[in-house]
Structures are given as structure tokens and as C-alpha cells.
PDB file of N, CA and C in Angstrom:
ATOM      1  N   UNK A  21     164.256 252.121   0.186  1.00 59.00           N
ATOM      2  CA  UNK A  21     164.197 253.471   0.676  1.00 59.00           C
ATOM      3  C   UNK A  21     164.867 253.568   2.048  1.00 59.00           C
ATOM      4  N   UNK A  22     164.597 252.625   2.911  1.00 63.00           N
ATOM      5  CA  UNK A  22     165.193 252.635   4.247  1.00 63.00           C
ATOM      6  C   UNK A  22     166.705 252.465   4.142  1.00 63.00           C
ATOM      7  N   UNK A  23     167.153 251.632   3.200  1.00 60.00           N
ATOM      8  CA  UNK A  23     168.587 251.403   3.028  1.00 60.00           C
ATOM      9  C   UNK A  23     169.312 252.701   2.671  1.00 60.00           C
ATOM     10  N   UNK A  24     168.676 253.545   1.873  1.00 58.00           N
ATOM     11  CA  UNK A  24     169.294 254.808   1.487  1.00 58.00           C
ATOM     12  C   UNK A  24     169.425 255.731   2.694  1.00 58.00           C
ATOM     13  N   UNK A  25     168.411 255.737   3.556  1.00 64.00           N
ATOM     14  CA  UNK A  25     168.441 256.604   4.731  1.00 64.00           C
ATOM     15  C   UNK A  25     169.439 256.088   5.757  1.00 64.00           C
ATOM     16  N   UNK A  26     169.473 254.775   5.976  1.00 67.00           N
ATOM     17  CA  UNK A  26     170.310 254.184   7.009  1.00 67.00           C
ATOM     18  C   UNK A  26     171.765 254.064   6.561  1.00 67.00           C
ATOM     19  N   UNK A  27     171.997 253.656   5.345  1.00 80.00           N
ATOM     20  CA  UNK A  27     173.342 253.379   4.863  1.00 80.00           C
ATOM     21  C   UNK A  27     173.932 254.619   4.196  1.00 80.00           C
ATOM     22  N   UNK A  28     175.019 255.112   4.717  1.00 85.00           N
ATOM     23  CA  UNK A  28     175.656 256.322   4.206  1.00 85.00           C
ATOM     24  C   UNK A  28     176.159 256.137   2.775  1.00 85.00           C
ATOM     25  N   UNK A  29     176.679 254.952   2.457  1.00 84.00           N
ATOM     26  CA  UNK A  29     177.184 254.695   1.099  1.00 84.00           C
ATOM     27  C   UNK A  29     176.055 254.773   0.079  1.00 84.00           C
ATOM     28  N   UNK A  30     174.907 254.194   0.389  1.00 84.00           N
ATOM     29  CA  UNK A  30     173.747 254.256  -0.511  1.00 84.00           C
ATOM     30  C   UNK A  30     173.269 255.691  -0.651  1.00 84.00           C
ATOM     31  N   UNK A  31     173.273 256.398   0.454  1.00 84.00           N
ATOM     32  CA  UNK A  31     172.842 257.792   0.433  1.00 84.00           C
ATOM     33  C   UNK A  31     173.740 258.616  -0.478  1.00 84.00           C
ATOM     34  N   UNK A  32     175.043 258.416  -0.381  1.00 88.00           N
ATOM     35  CA  UNK A  32     175.984 259.135  -1.246  1.00 88.00           C
ATOM     36  C   UNK A  32     175.807 258.745  -2.708  1.00 88.00           C
ATOM     37  N   UNK A  33     175.542 257.471  -2.951  1.00 86.00           N
ATOM     38  CA  UNK A  33     175.348 257.007  -4.327  1.00 86.00           C
ATOM     39  C   UNK A  33     174.126 257.670  -4.966  1.00 86.00           C
ATOM     40  N   UNK A  34     173.078 257.891  -4.170  1.00 86.00           N
ATOM     41  CA  UNK A  34     171.863 258.519  -4.689  1.00 86.00           C
ATOM     42  C   UNK A  34     172.052 260.012  -4.950  1.00 86.00           C
ATOM     43  N   UNK A  35     173.115 260.593  -4.428  1.00 89.00           N
ATOM     44  CA  UNK A  35     173.401 262.009  -4.643  1.00 89.00           C
ATOM     45  C   UNK A  35     174.333 262.246  -5.828  1.00 89.00           C
ATOM     46  N   UNK A  36     174.827 261.182  -6.440  1.00 92.00           N
ATOM     47  CA  UNK A  36     175.717 261.321  -7.593  1.00 92.00           C
ATOM     48  C   UNK A  36     174.963 261.921  -8.787  1.00 92.00           C
ATOM     49  N   UNK A  37     175.673 262.625  -9.651  1.00 93.00           N
ATOM     50  CA  UNK A  37     175.020 263.209 -10.833  1.00 93.00           C
ATOM     51  C   UNK A  37     174.305 262.171 -11.706  1.00 93.00           C
ATOM     52  N   UNK A  38     174.872 260.973 -11.845  1.00 93.00           N
ATOM     53  CA  UNK A  38     174.208 259.944 -12.664  1.00 93.00           C
ATOM     54  C   UNK A  38     172.886 259.520 -12.050  1.00 93.00           C
ATOM     55  N   UNK A  39     172.824 259.459 -10.717  1.00 92.00           N
ATOM     56  CA  UNK A  39     171.575 259.095 -10.043  1.00 92.00           C
ATOM     57  C   UNK A  39     170.521 260.178 -10.246  1.00 92.00           C
ATOM     58  N   UNK A  40     170.937 261.415 -10.148  1.00 92.00           N
ATOM     59  CA  UNK A  40     170.004 262.531 -10.372  1.00 92.00           C
ATOM     60  C   UNK A  40     169.516 262.542 -11.821  1.00 92.00           C
ATOM     61  N   UNK A  41     170.428 262.296 -12.752  1.00 94.00           N
ATOM     62  CA  UNK A  41     170.069 262.258 -14.170  1.00 94.00           C
ATOM     63  C   UNK A  41     169.045 261.157 -14.438  1.00 94.00           C
ATOM     64  N   UNK A  42     169.319 259.958 -13.931  1.00 92.00           N
ATOM     65  CA  UNK A  42     168.381 258.847 -14.137  1.00 92.00           C
ATOM     66  C   UNK A  42     167.041 259.130 -13.462  1.00 92.00           C
ATOM     67  N   UNK A  43     167.064 259.815 -12.339  1.00 91.00           N
ATOM     68  CA  UNK A  43     165.816 260.204 -11.681  1.00 91.00           C
ATOM     69  C   UNK A  43     165.003 261.171 -12.526  1.00 91.00           C
ATOM     70  N   UNK A  44     165.697 262.071 -13.223  1.00 92.00           N
ATOM     71  CA  UNK A  44     165.005 263.051 -14.064  1.00 92.00           C
ATOM     72  C   UNK A  44     164.359 262.400 -15.286  1.00 92.00           C
ATOM     73  N   UNK A  45     164.968 261.355 -15.812  1.00 94.00           N
ATOM     74  CA  UNK A  45     164.403 260.722 -17.015  1.00 94.00           C
ATOM     75  C   UNK A  45     163.694 259.411 -16.698  1.00 94.00           C
ATOM     76  N   UNK A  46     163.492 259.110 -15.410  1.00 94.00           N
ATOM     77  CA  UNK A  46     162.968 257.793 -15.043  1.00 94.00           C
ATOM     78  C   UNK A  46     161.594 257.501 -15.638  1.00 94.00           C
ATOM     79  N   UNK A  47     160.665 258.465 -15.615  1.00 94.00           N
ATOM     80  CA  UNK A  47     159.328 258.174 -16.144  1.00 94.00           C
ATOM     81  C   UNK A  47     159.353 258.029 -17.670  1.00 94.00           C
ATOM     82  N   UNK A  48     159.980 258.958 -18.422  1.00 95.00           N
ATOM     83  CA  UNK A  48     160.054 258.729 -19.874  1.00 95.00           C
ATOM     84  C   UNK A  48     160.799 257.434 -20.219  1.00 95.00           C
ATOM     85  N   UNK A  49     161.827 257.108 -19.452  1.00 95.00           N
ATOM     86  CA  UNK A  49     162.564 255.864 -19.685  1.00 95.00           C
ATOM     87  C   UNK A  49     161.660 254.659 -19.438  1.00 95.00           C
ATOM     88  N   UNK A  50     160.876 254.731 -18.364  1.00 95.00           N
ATOM     89  CA  UNK A  50     159.926 253.661 -18.035  1.00 95.00           C
ATOM     90  C   UNK A  50     158.923 253.464 -19.183  1.00 95.00           C
ATOM     91  N   UNK A  51     158.447 254.567 -19.750  1.00 94.00           N
ATOM     92  CA  UNK A  51     157.447 254.473 -20.815  1.00 94.00           C
ATOM     93  C   UNK A  51     158.013 253.983 -22.141  1.00 94.00           C
ATOM     94  N   UNK A  52     159.286 254.222 -22.391  1.00 94.00           N
ATOM     95  CA  UNK A  52     159.828 253.941 -23.725  1.00 94.00           C
ATOM     96  C   UNK A  52     160.780 252.754 -23.804  1.00 94.00           C
ATOM     97  N   UNK A  53     161.194 252.204 -22.670  1.00 95.00           N
ATOM     98  CA  UNK A  53     162.207 251.143 -22.764  1.00 95.00           C
ATOM     99  C   UNK A  53     161.661 249.862 -23.392  1.00 95.00           C
ATOM    100  N   UNK A  54     160.418 249.526 -23.141  1.00 96.00           N
ATOM    101  CA  UNK A  54     159.852 248.292 -23.722  1.00 96.00           C
ATOM    102  C   UNK A  54     159.772 248.376 -25.253  1.00 96.00           C
ATOM    103  N   UNK A  55     159.257 249.476 -25.833  1.00 96.00           N
ATOM    104  CA  UNK A  55     159.287 249.542 -27.305  1.00 96.00           C
ATOM    105  C   UNK A  55     160.702 249.464 -27.879  1.00 96.00           C
ATOM    106  N   UNK A  56     161.676 250.054 -27.188  1.00 96.00           N
ATOM    107  CA  UNK A  56     163.069 249.971 -27.666  1.00 96.00           C
ATOM    108  C   UNK A  56     163.539 248.524 -27.633  1.00 96.00           C
ATOM    109  N   UNK A  57     163.284 247.832 -26.534  1.00 95.00           N
ATOM    110  CA  UNK A  57     163.719 246.438 -26.406  1.00 95.00           C
ATOM    111  C   UNK A  57     163.002 245.546 -27.409  1.00 95.00           C
ATOM    112  N   UNK A  58     161.690 245.762 -27.565  1.00 95.00           N
ATOM    113  CA  UNK A  58     160.917 244.885 -28.450  1.00 95.00           C
ATOM    114  C   UNK A  58     161.210 245.117 -29.931  1.00 95.00           C
ATOM    115  N   UNK A  59     161.638 246.310 -30.289  1.00 96.00           N
ATOM    116  CA  UNK A  59     161.929 246.565 -31.701  1.00 96.00           C
ATOM    117  C   UNK A  59     163.420 246.413 -31.985  1.00 96.00           C
ATOM    118  N   UNK A  60     164.207 247.288 -31.420  1.00 96.00           N
ATOM    119  CA  UNK A  60     165.644 247.271 -31.669  1.00 96.00           C
ATOM    120  C   UNK A  60     166.301 246.018 -31.096  1.00 96.00           C
ATOM    121  N   UNK A  61     165.935 245.663 -29.870  1.00 95.00           N
ATOM    122  CA  UNK A  61     166.530 244.492 -29.225  1.00 95.00           C
ATOM    123  C   UNK A  61     166.194 243.201 -29.947  1.00 95.00           C
ATOM    124  N   UNK A  62     164.922 243.032 -30.302  1.00 95.00           N
ATOM    125  CA  UNK A  62     164.510 241.809 -30.993  1.00 95.00           C
ATOM    126  C   UNK A  62     165.140 241.725 -32.380  1.00 95.00           C
ATOM    127  N   UNK A  63     165.158 242.846 -33.087  1.00 95.00           N
ATOM    128  CA  UNK A  63     165.765 242.861 -34.421  1.00 95.00           C
ATOM    129  C   UNK A  63     167.252 242.547 -34.371  1.00 95.00           C
ATOM    130  N   UNK A  64     167.917 243.129 -33.382  1.00 95.00           N
ATOM    131  CA  UNK A  64     169.347 242.869 -33.210  1.00 95.00           C
ATOM    132  C   UNK A  64     169.594 241.400 -32.884  1.00 95.00           C
ATOM    133  N   UNK A  65     168.786 240.852 -31.979  1.00 95.00           N
ATOM    134  CA  UNK A  65     168.957 239.449 -31.586  1.00 95.00           C
ATOM    135  C   UNK A  65     168.764 238.518 -32.776  1.00 95.00           C
ATOM    136  N   UNK A  66     167.740 238.775 -33.576  1.00 96.00           N
ATOM    137  CA  UNK A  66     167.491 237.925 -34.746  1.00 96.00           C
ATOM    138  C   UNK A  66     168.636 238.023 -35.751  1.00 96.00           C
ATOM    139  N   UNK A  67     169.112 239.240 -35.986  1.00 96.00           N
ATOM    140  CA  UNK A  67     170.199 239.432 -36.937  1.00 96.00           C
ATOM    141  C   UNK A  67     171.479 238.734 -36.455  1.00 96.00           C
ATOM    142  N   UNK A  68     171.796 238.889 -35.162  1.00 96.00           N
ATOM    143  CA  UNK A  68     173.009 238.271 -34.627  1.00 96.00           C
ATOM    144  C   UNK A  68     172.888 236.754 -34.576  1.00 96.00           C
ATOM    145  N   UNK A  69     171.690 236.255 -34.304  1.00 96.00           N
ATOM    146  CA  UNK A  69     171.476 234.806 -34.300  1.00 96.00           C
ATOM    147  C   UNK A  69     171.685 234.241 -35.705  1.00 96.00           C
ATOM    148  N   UNK A  70     171.176 234.956 -36.702  1.00 96.00           N
ATOM    149  CA  UNK A  70     171.357 234.509 -38.087  1.00 96.00           C
ATOM    150  C   UNK A  70     172.827 234.511 -38.504  1.00 96.00           C
ATOM    151  N   UNK A  71     173.623 235.356 -37.873  1.00 95.00           N
ATOM    152  CA  UNK A  71     175.061 235.410 -38.172  1.00 95.00           C
ATOM    153  C   UNK A  71     175.843 234.353 -37.401  1.00 95.00           C
ATOM    154  N   UNK A  72     175.140 233.582 -36.534  1.00 96.00           N
ATOM    155  CA  UNK A  72     175.771 232.475 -35.847  1.00 96.00           C
ATOM    156  C   UNK A  72     176.360 232.786 -34.481  1.00 96.00           C
ATOM    157  N   UNK A  73     176.060 233.950 -33.924  1.00 95.00           N
ATOM    158  CA  UNK A  73     176.580 234.274 -32.599  1.00 95.00           C
ATOM    159  C   UNK A  73     175.839 233.478 -31.528  1.00 95.00           C
ATOM    160  N   UNK A  74     176.546 233.197 -30.433  1.00 95.00           N
ATOM    161  CA  UNK A  74     175.932 232.450 -29.333  1.00 95.00           C
ATOM    162  C   UNK A  74     175.163 233.405 -28.417  1.00 95.00           C
ATOM    163  N   UNK A  75     174.318 232.811 -27.587  1.00 93.00           N
ATOM    164  CA  UNK A  75     173.425 233.577 -26.720  1.00 93.00           C
ATOM    165  C   UNK A  75     174.142 234.596 -25.828  1.00 93.00           C
ATOM    166  N   UNK A  76     175.223 234.251 -25.138  1.00 95.00           N
ATOM    167  CA  UNK A  76     175.865 235.261 -24.287  1.00 95.00           C
ATOM    168  C   UNK A  76     176.345 236.486 -25.073  1.00 95.00           C
ATOM    169  N   UNK A  77     176.885 236.276 -26.266  1.00 96.00           N
ATOM    170  CA  UNK A  77     177.339 237.405 -27.078  1.00 96.00           C
ATOM    171  C   UNK A  77     176.173 238.240 -27.575  1.00 96.00           C
ATOM    172  N   UNK A  78     175.107 237.564 -27.960  1.00 96.00           N
ATOM    173  CA  UNK A  78     173.908 238.288 -28.399  1.00 96.00           C
ATOM    174  C   UNK A  78     173.401 239.182 -27.274  1.00 96.00           C
ATOM    175  N   UNK A  79     173.349 238.647 -26.067  1.00 95.00           N
ATOM    176  CA  UNK A  79     172.863 239.407 -24.916  1.00 95.00           C
ATOM    177  C   UNK A  79     173.755 240.613 -24.631  1.00 95.00           C
ATOM    178  N   UNK A  80     175.055 240.418 -24.641  1.00 97.00           N
ATOM    179  CA  UNK A  80     175.981 241.529 -24.385  1.00 97.00           C
ATOM    180  C   UNK A  80     175.867 242.623 -25.442  1.00 97.00           C
ATOM    181  N   UNK A  81     175.767 242.219 -26.688  1.00 96.00           N
ATOM    182  CA  UNK A  81     175.653 243.206 -27.770  1.00 96.00           C
ATOM    183  C   UNK A  81     174.312 243.933 -27.686  1.00 96.00           C
ATOM    184  N   UNK A  82     173.251 243.194 -27.396  1.00 95.00           N
ATOM    185  CA  UNK A  82     171.938 243.836 -27.222  1.00 95.00           C
ATOM    186  C   UNK A  82     171.976 244.873 -26.104  1.00 95.00           C
ATOM    187  N   UNK A  83     172.581 244.522 -24.972  1.00 96.00           N
ATOM    188  CA  UNK A  83     172.693 245.474 -23.866  1.00 96.00           C
ATOM    189  C   UNK A  83     173.491 246.703 -24.282  1.00 96.00           C
ATOM    190  N   UNK A  84     174.596 246.480 -24.974  1.00 97.00           N
ATOM    191  CA  UNK A  84     175.445 247.597 -25.403  1.00 97.00           C
ATOM    192  C   UNK A  84     174.722 248.529 -26.366  1.00 97.00           C
ATOM    193  N   UNK A  85     173.763 248.011 -27.094  1.00 97.00           N
ATOM    194  CA  UNK A  85     173.005 248.828 -28.046  1.00 97.00           C
ATOM    195  C   UNK A  85     171.744 249.400 -27.405  1.00 97.00           C
ATOM    196  N   UNK A  86     170.962 248.554 -26.744  1.00 96.00           N
ATOM    197  CA  UNK A  86     169.638 248.971 -26.259  1.00 96.00           C
ATOM    198  C   UNK A  86     169.680 249.930 -25.069  1.00 96.00           C
ATOM    199  N   UNK A  87     170.619 249.752 -24.157  1.00 96.00           N
ATOM    200  CA  UNK A  87     170.655 250.630 -22.981  1.00 96.00           C
ATOM    201  C   UNK A  87     170.916 252.084 -23.388  1.00 96.00           C
ATOM    202  N   UNK A  88     171.970 252.380 -24.175  1.00 97.00           N
ATOM    203  CA  UNK A  88     172.162 253.786 -24.566  1.00 97.00           C
ATOM    204  C   UNK A  88     171.011 254.348 -25.402  1.00 97.00           C
ATOM    205  N   UNK A  89     170.442 253.518 -26.272  1.00 97.00           N
ATOM    206  CA  UNK A  89     169.329 253.998 -27.098  1.00 97.00           C
ATOM    207  C   UNK A  89     168.108 254.277 -26.215  1.00 97.00           C
ATOM    208  N   UNK A  90     167.817 253.403 -25.261  1.00 96.00           N
ATOM    209  CA  UNK A  90     166.688 253.626 -24.364  1.00 96.00           C
ATOM    210  C   UNK A  90     166.878 254.897 -23.538  1.00 96.00           C
ATOM    211  N   UNK A  91     168.099 255.126 -23.066  1.00 96.00           N
ATOM    212  CA  UNK A  91     168.389 256.349 -22.307  1.00 96.00           C
ATOM    213  C   UNK A  91     168.224 257.570 -23.211  1.00 96.00           C
ATOM    214  N   UNK A  92     168.717 257.498 -24.440  1.00 97.00           N
ATOM    215  CA  UNK A  92     168.581 258.618 -25.380  1.00 97.00           C
ATOM    216  C   UNK A  92     167.114 258.915 -25.673  1.00 97.00           C
ATOM    217  N   UNK A  93     166.317 257.883 -25.864  1.00 96.00           N
ATOM    218  CA  UNK A  93     164.884 258.085 -26.106  1.00 96.00           C
ATOM    219  C   UNK A  93     164.224 258.687 -24.865  1.00 96.00           C
ATOM    220  N   UNK A  94     164.642 258.245 -23.685  1.00 95.00           N
ATOM    221  CA  UNK A  94     164.123 258.835 -22.453  1.00 95.00           C
ATOM    222  C   UNK A  94     164.446 260.313 -22.354  1.00 95.00           C
ATOM    223  N   UNK A  95     165.653 260.689 -22.743  1.00 96.00           N
ATOM    224  CA  UNK A  95     166.054 262.104 -22.746  1.00 96.00           C
ATOM    225  C   UNK A  95     165.217 262.884 -23.752  1.00 96.00           C
ATOM    226  N   UNK A  96     164.986 262.310 -24.918  1.00 96.00           N
ATOM    227  CA  UNK A  96     164.192 262.976 -25.954  1.00 96.00           C
ATOM    228  C   UNK A  96     162.761 263.207 -25.474  1.00 96.00           C
ATOM    229  N   UNK A  97     162.187 262.248 -24.758  1.00 94.00           N
ATOM    230  CA  UNK A  97     160.810 262.360 -24.297  1.00 94.00           C
ATOM    231  C   UNK A  97     160.663 263.147 -22.993  1.00 94.00           C
ATOM    232  N   UNK A  98     161.754 263.452 -22.322  1.00 94.00           N
ATOM    233  CA  UNK A  98     161.691 264.187 -21.059  1.00 94.00           C
ATOM    234  C   UNK A  98     161.020 265.553 -21.192  1.00 94.00           C
ATOM    235  N   UNK A  99     161.321 266.356 -22.227  1.00 95.00           N
ATOM    236  CA  UNK A  99     160.610 267.633 -22.364  1.00 95.00           C
ATOM    237  C   UNK A  99     159.103 267.470 -22.582  1.00 95.00           C
ATOM    238  N   UNK A 100     158.709 266.373 -23.210  1.00 94.00           N
ATOM    239  CA  UNK A 100     157.283 266.115 -23.405  1.00 94.00           C
ATOM    240  C   UNK A 100     156.612 265.883 -22.057  1.00 94.00           C
ATOM    241  N   UNK A 101     157.296 265.153 -21.169  1.00 93.00           N
ATOM    242  CA  UNK A 101     156.755 264.945 -19.827  1.00 93.00           C
ATOM    243  C   UNK A 101     156.634 266.276 -19.092  1.00 93.00           C
ATOM    244  N   UNK A 102     157.657 267.106 -19.170  1.00 94.00           N
ATOM    245  CA  UNK A 102     157.628 268.402 -18.497  1.00 94.00           C
ATOM    246  C   UNK A 102     156.495 269.266 -19.036  1.00 94.00           C
ATOM    247  N   UNK A 103     156.326 269.303 -20.347  1.00 95.00           N
ATOM    248  CA  UNK A 103     155.240 270.078 -20.954  1.00 95.00           C
ATOM    249  C   UNK A 103     153.876 269.524 -20.540  1.00 95.00           C
ATOM    250  N   UNK A 104     153.748 268.218 -20.445  1.00 95.00           N
ATOM    251  CA  UNK A 104     152.482 267.607 -20.033  1.00 95.00           C
ATOM    252  C   UNK A 104     152.132 267.968 -18.592  1.00 95.00           C
ATOM    253  N   UNK A 105     153.131 267.963 -17.729  1.00 94.00           N
ATOM    254  CA  UNK A 105     152.898 268.331 -16.329  1.00 94.00           C
ATOM    255  C   UNK A 105     152.471 269.793 -16.243  1.00 94.00           C
ATOM    256  N   UNK A 106     153.171 270.665 -16.957  1.00 96.00           N
ATOM    257  CA  UNK A 106     152.831 272.092 -16.961  1.00 96.00           C
ATOM    258  C   UNK A 106     151.420 272.308 -17.486  1.00 96.00           C
ATOM    259  N   UNK A 107     151.076 271.644 -18.582  1.00 96.00           N
ATOM    260  CA  UNK A 107     149.728 271.768 -19.148  1.00 96.00           C
ATOM    261  C   UNK A 107     148.670 271.245 -18.181  1.00 96.00           C
ATOM    262  N   UNK A 108     148.940 270.130 -17.545  1.00 95.00           N
ATOM    263  CA  UNK A 108     147.987 269.562 -16.577  1.00 95.00           C
ATOM    264  C   UNK A 108     147.761 270.481 -15.401  1.00 95.00           C
ATOM    265  N   UNK A 109     148.820 271.112 -14.909  1.00 95.00           N
ATOM    266  CA  UNK A 109     148.670 272.056 -13.805  1.00 95.00           C
ATOM    267  C   UNK A 109     147.856 273.268 -14.237  1.00 95.00           C
ATOM    268  N   UNK A 110     148.128 273.782 -15.429  1.00 94.00           N
ATOM    269  CA  UNK A 110     147.360 274.918 -15.952  1.00 94.00           C
ATOM    270  C   UNK A 110     145.888 274.539 -16.109  1.00 94.00           C
ATOM    271  N   UNK A 111     145.634 273.383 -16.692  1.00 94.00           N
ATOM    272  CA  UNK A 111     144.264 272.942 -16.910  1.00 94.00           C
ATOM    273  C   UNK A 111     143.523 272.768 -15.587  1.00 94.00           C
ATOM    274  N   UNK A 112     144.191 272.226 -14.595  1.00 92.00           N
ATOM    275  CA  UNK A 112     143.571 272.067 -13.283  1.00 92.00           C
ATOM    276  C   UNK A 112     143.219 273.424 -12.684  1.00 92.00           C
ATOM    277  N   UNK A 113     144.113 274.399 -12.816  1.00 91.00           N
ATOM    278  CA  UNK A 113     143.812 275.736 -12.293  1.00 91.00           C
ATOM    279  C   UNK A 113     142.614 276.346 -12.999  1.00 91.00           C
ATOM    280  N   UNK A 114     142.554 276.197 -14.335  1.00 91.00           N
ATOM    281  CA  UNK A 114     141.462 276.765 -15.111  1.00 91.00           C
ATOM    282  C   UNK A 114     140.142 276.089 -14.761  1.00 91.00           C
ATOM    283  N   UNK A 115     140.145 274.770 -14.683  1.00 91.00           N
ATOM    284  CA  UNK A 115     138.898 274.045 -14.432  1.00 91.00           C
ATOM    285  C   UNK A 115     138.438 274.144 -12.984  1.00 91.00           C
ATOM    286  N   UNK A 116     139.368 274.242 -12.063  1.00 87.00           N
ATOM    287  CA  UNK A 116     138.999 274.279 -10.648  1.00 87.00           C
ATOM    288  C   UNK A 116     138.771 275.686 -10.128  1.00 87.00           C
ATOM    289  N   UNK A 117     139.173 276.698 -10.867  1.00 80.00           N
ATOM    290  CA  UNK A 117     139.012 278.076 -10.416  1.00 80.00           C
ATOM    291  C   UNK A 117     137.547 278.408 -10.121  1.00 80.00           C
ATOM    292  N   UNK A 118     136.604 278.105 -11.020  1.00 68.00           N
ATOM    293  CA  UNK A 118     135.188 278.418 -10.714  1.00 68.00           C
ATOM    294  C   UNK A 118     134.682 277.652  -9.492  1.00 68.00           C
ATOM    295  N   UNK A 119     135.115 276.428  -9.300  1.00 62.00           N
ATOM    296  CA  UNK A 119     134.663 275.626  -8.176  1.00 62.00           C
ATOM    297  C   UNK A 119     135.170 276.211  -6.872  1.00 62.00           C
ATOM    298  N   UNK A 120     136.431 276.619  -6.854  1.00 59.00           N
ATOM    299  CA  UNK A 120     137.026 277.180  -5.631  1.00 59.00           C
ATOM    300  C   UNK A 120     136.386 278.502  -5.267  1.00 59.00           C
ATOM    301  N   UNK A 121     136.038 279.337  -6.217  1.00 59.00           N
ATOM    302  CA  UNK A 121     135.415 280.638  -5.929  1.00 59.00           C
ATOM    303  C   UNK A 121     134.017 280.477  -5.355  1.00 59.00           C
ATOM    304  N   UNK A 122     133.285 279.473  -5.788  1.00 57.00           N
ATOM    305  CA  UNK A 122     131.915 279.302  -5.303  1.00 57.00           C
ATOM    306  C   UNK A 122     131.856 278.858  -3.855  1.00 57.00           C
ATOM    307  N   UNK A 123     132.954 278.306  -3.317  1.00 59.00           N
ATOM    308  CA  UNK A 123     132.977 277.859  -1.935  1.00 59.00           C
ATOM    309  C   UNK A 123     133.510 278.914  -0.979  1.00 59.00           C
ATOM    310  N   UNK A 124     133.952 280.045  -1.513  1.00 54.00           N
ATOM    311  CA  UNK A 124     134.549 281.084  -0.661  1.00 54.00           C
ATOM    312  C   UNK A 124     133.502 281.985  -0.077  1.00 54.00           C
TER     313      UNK A 124
END
């Protein structure tokens, strides 16, 4: 965090559209990347290993497949996060409204 504030290059990098995009999907991406890696990544690795590919190639191919899929799943789940936040805020207002009025 300090590096972004102090270093102008880091600060500019954090203002790029890709940085903003990744920031918007960061929580859904965090929640879904492990299932993507454990299912798609593991299946891909086993299939490529059975075909005789070496470890470096397996890793590169897994990255080329899993990263875009994980990002796509993060994008798909992003509206669910937004709806959950909106619902939570509404629920908090509804549940806390009687409490706040009694203290006034």
C-alpha cells in the first residue's frame, strides 16, 4: 500500500482499467479460483500427463486455461456479490430501524 502511494509508477499502474477491473471482481475471483484450479486445473494436468507432456508444458497450458476461466467465473459471480451487498444493507436497515427509533 505504501509503495503505491510513494511510487508514481505503481500509482499509475493501479489506475489502469485492468487494475480497476480486477479490483471489481477480486472478491468473487477469490471465492471461485480454488474450485476452478482444483477441478479444471487438476483434470487438465492429469489429461496432459497421460498424453506424455512434461511438467513445464503442463503448467503453461494449465495457466493458459485456468486463468481466463477463473476470471470469467469471477465476472459471472460479480452480480451475485452486488445483489448480496444490496440485500444485506436492506436487511440491516429493516432490522435496525426499530432499535434506532427506540433510542431517539
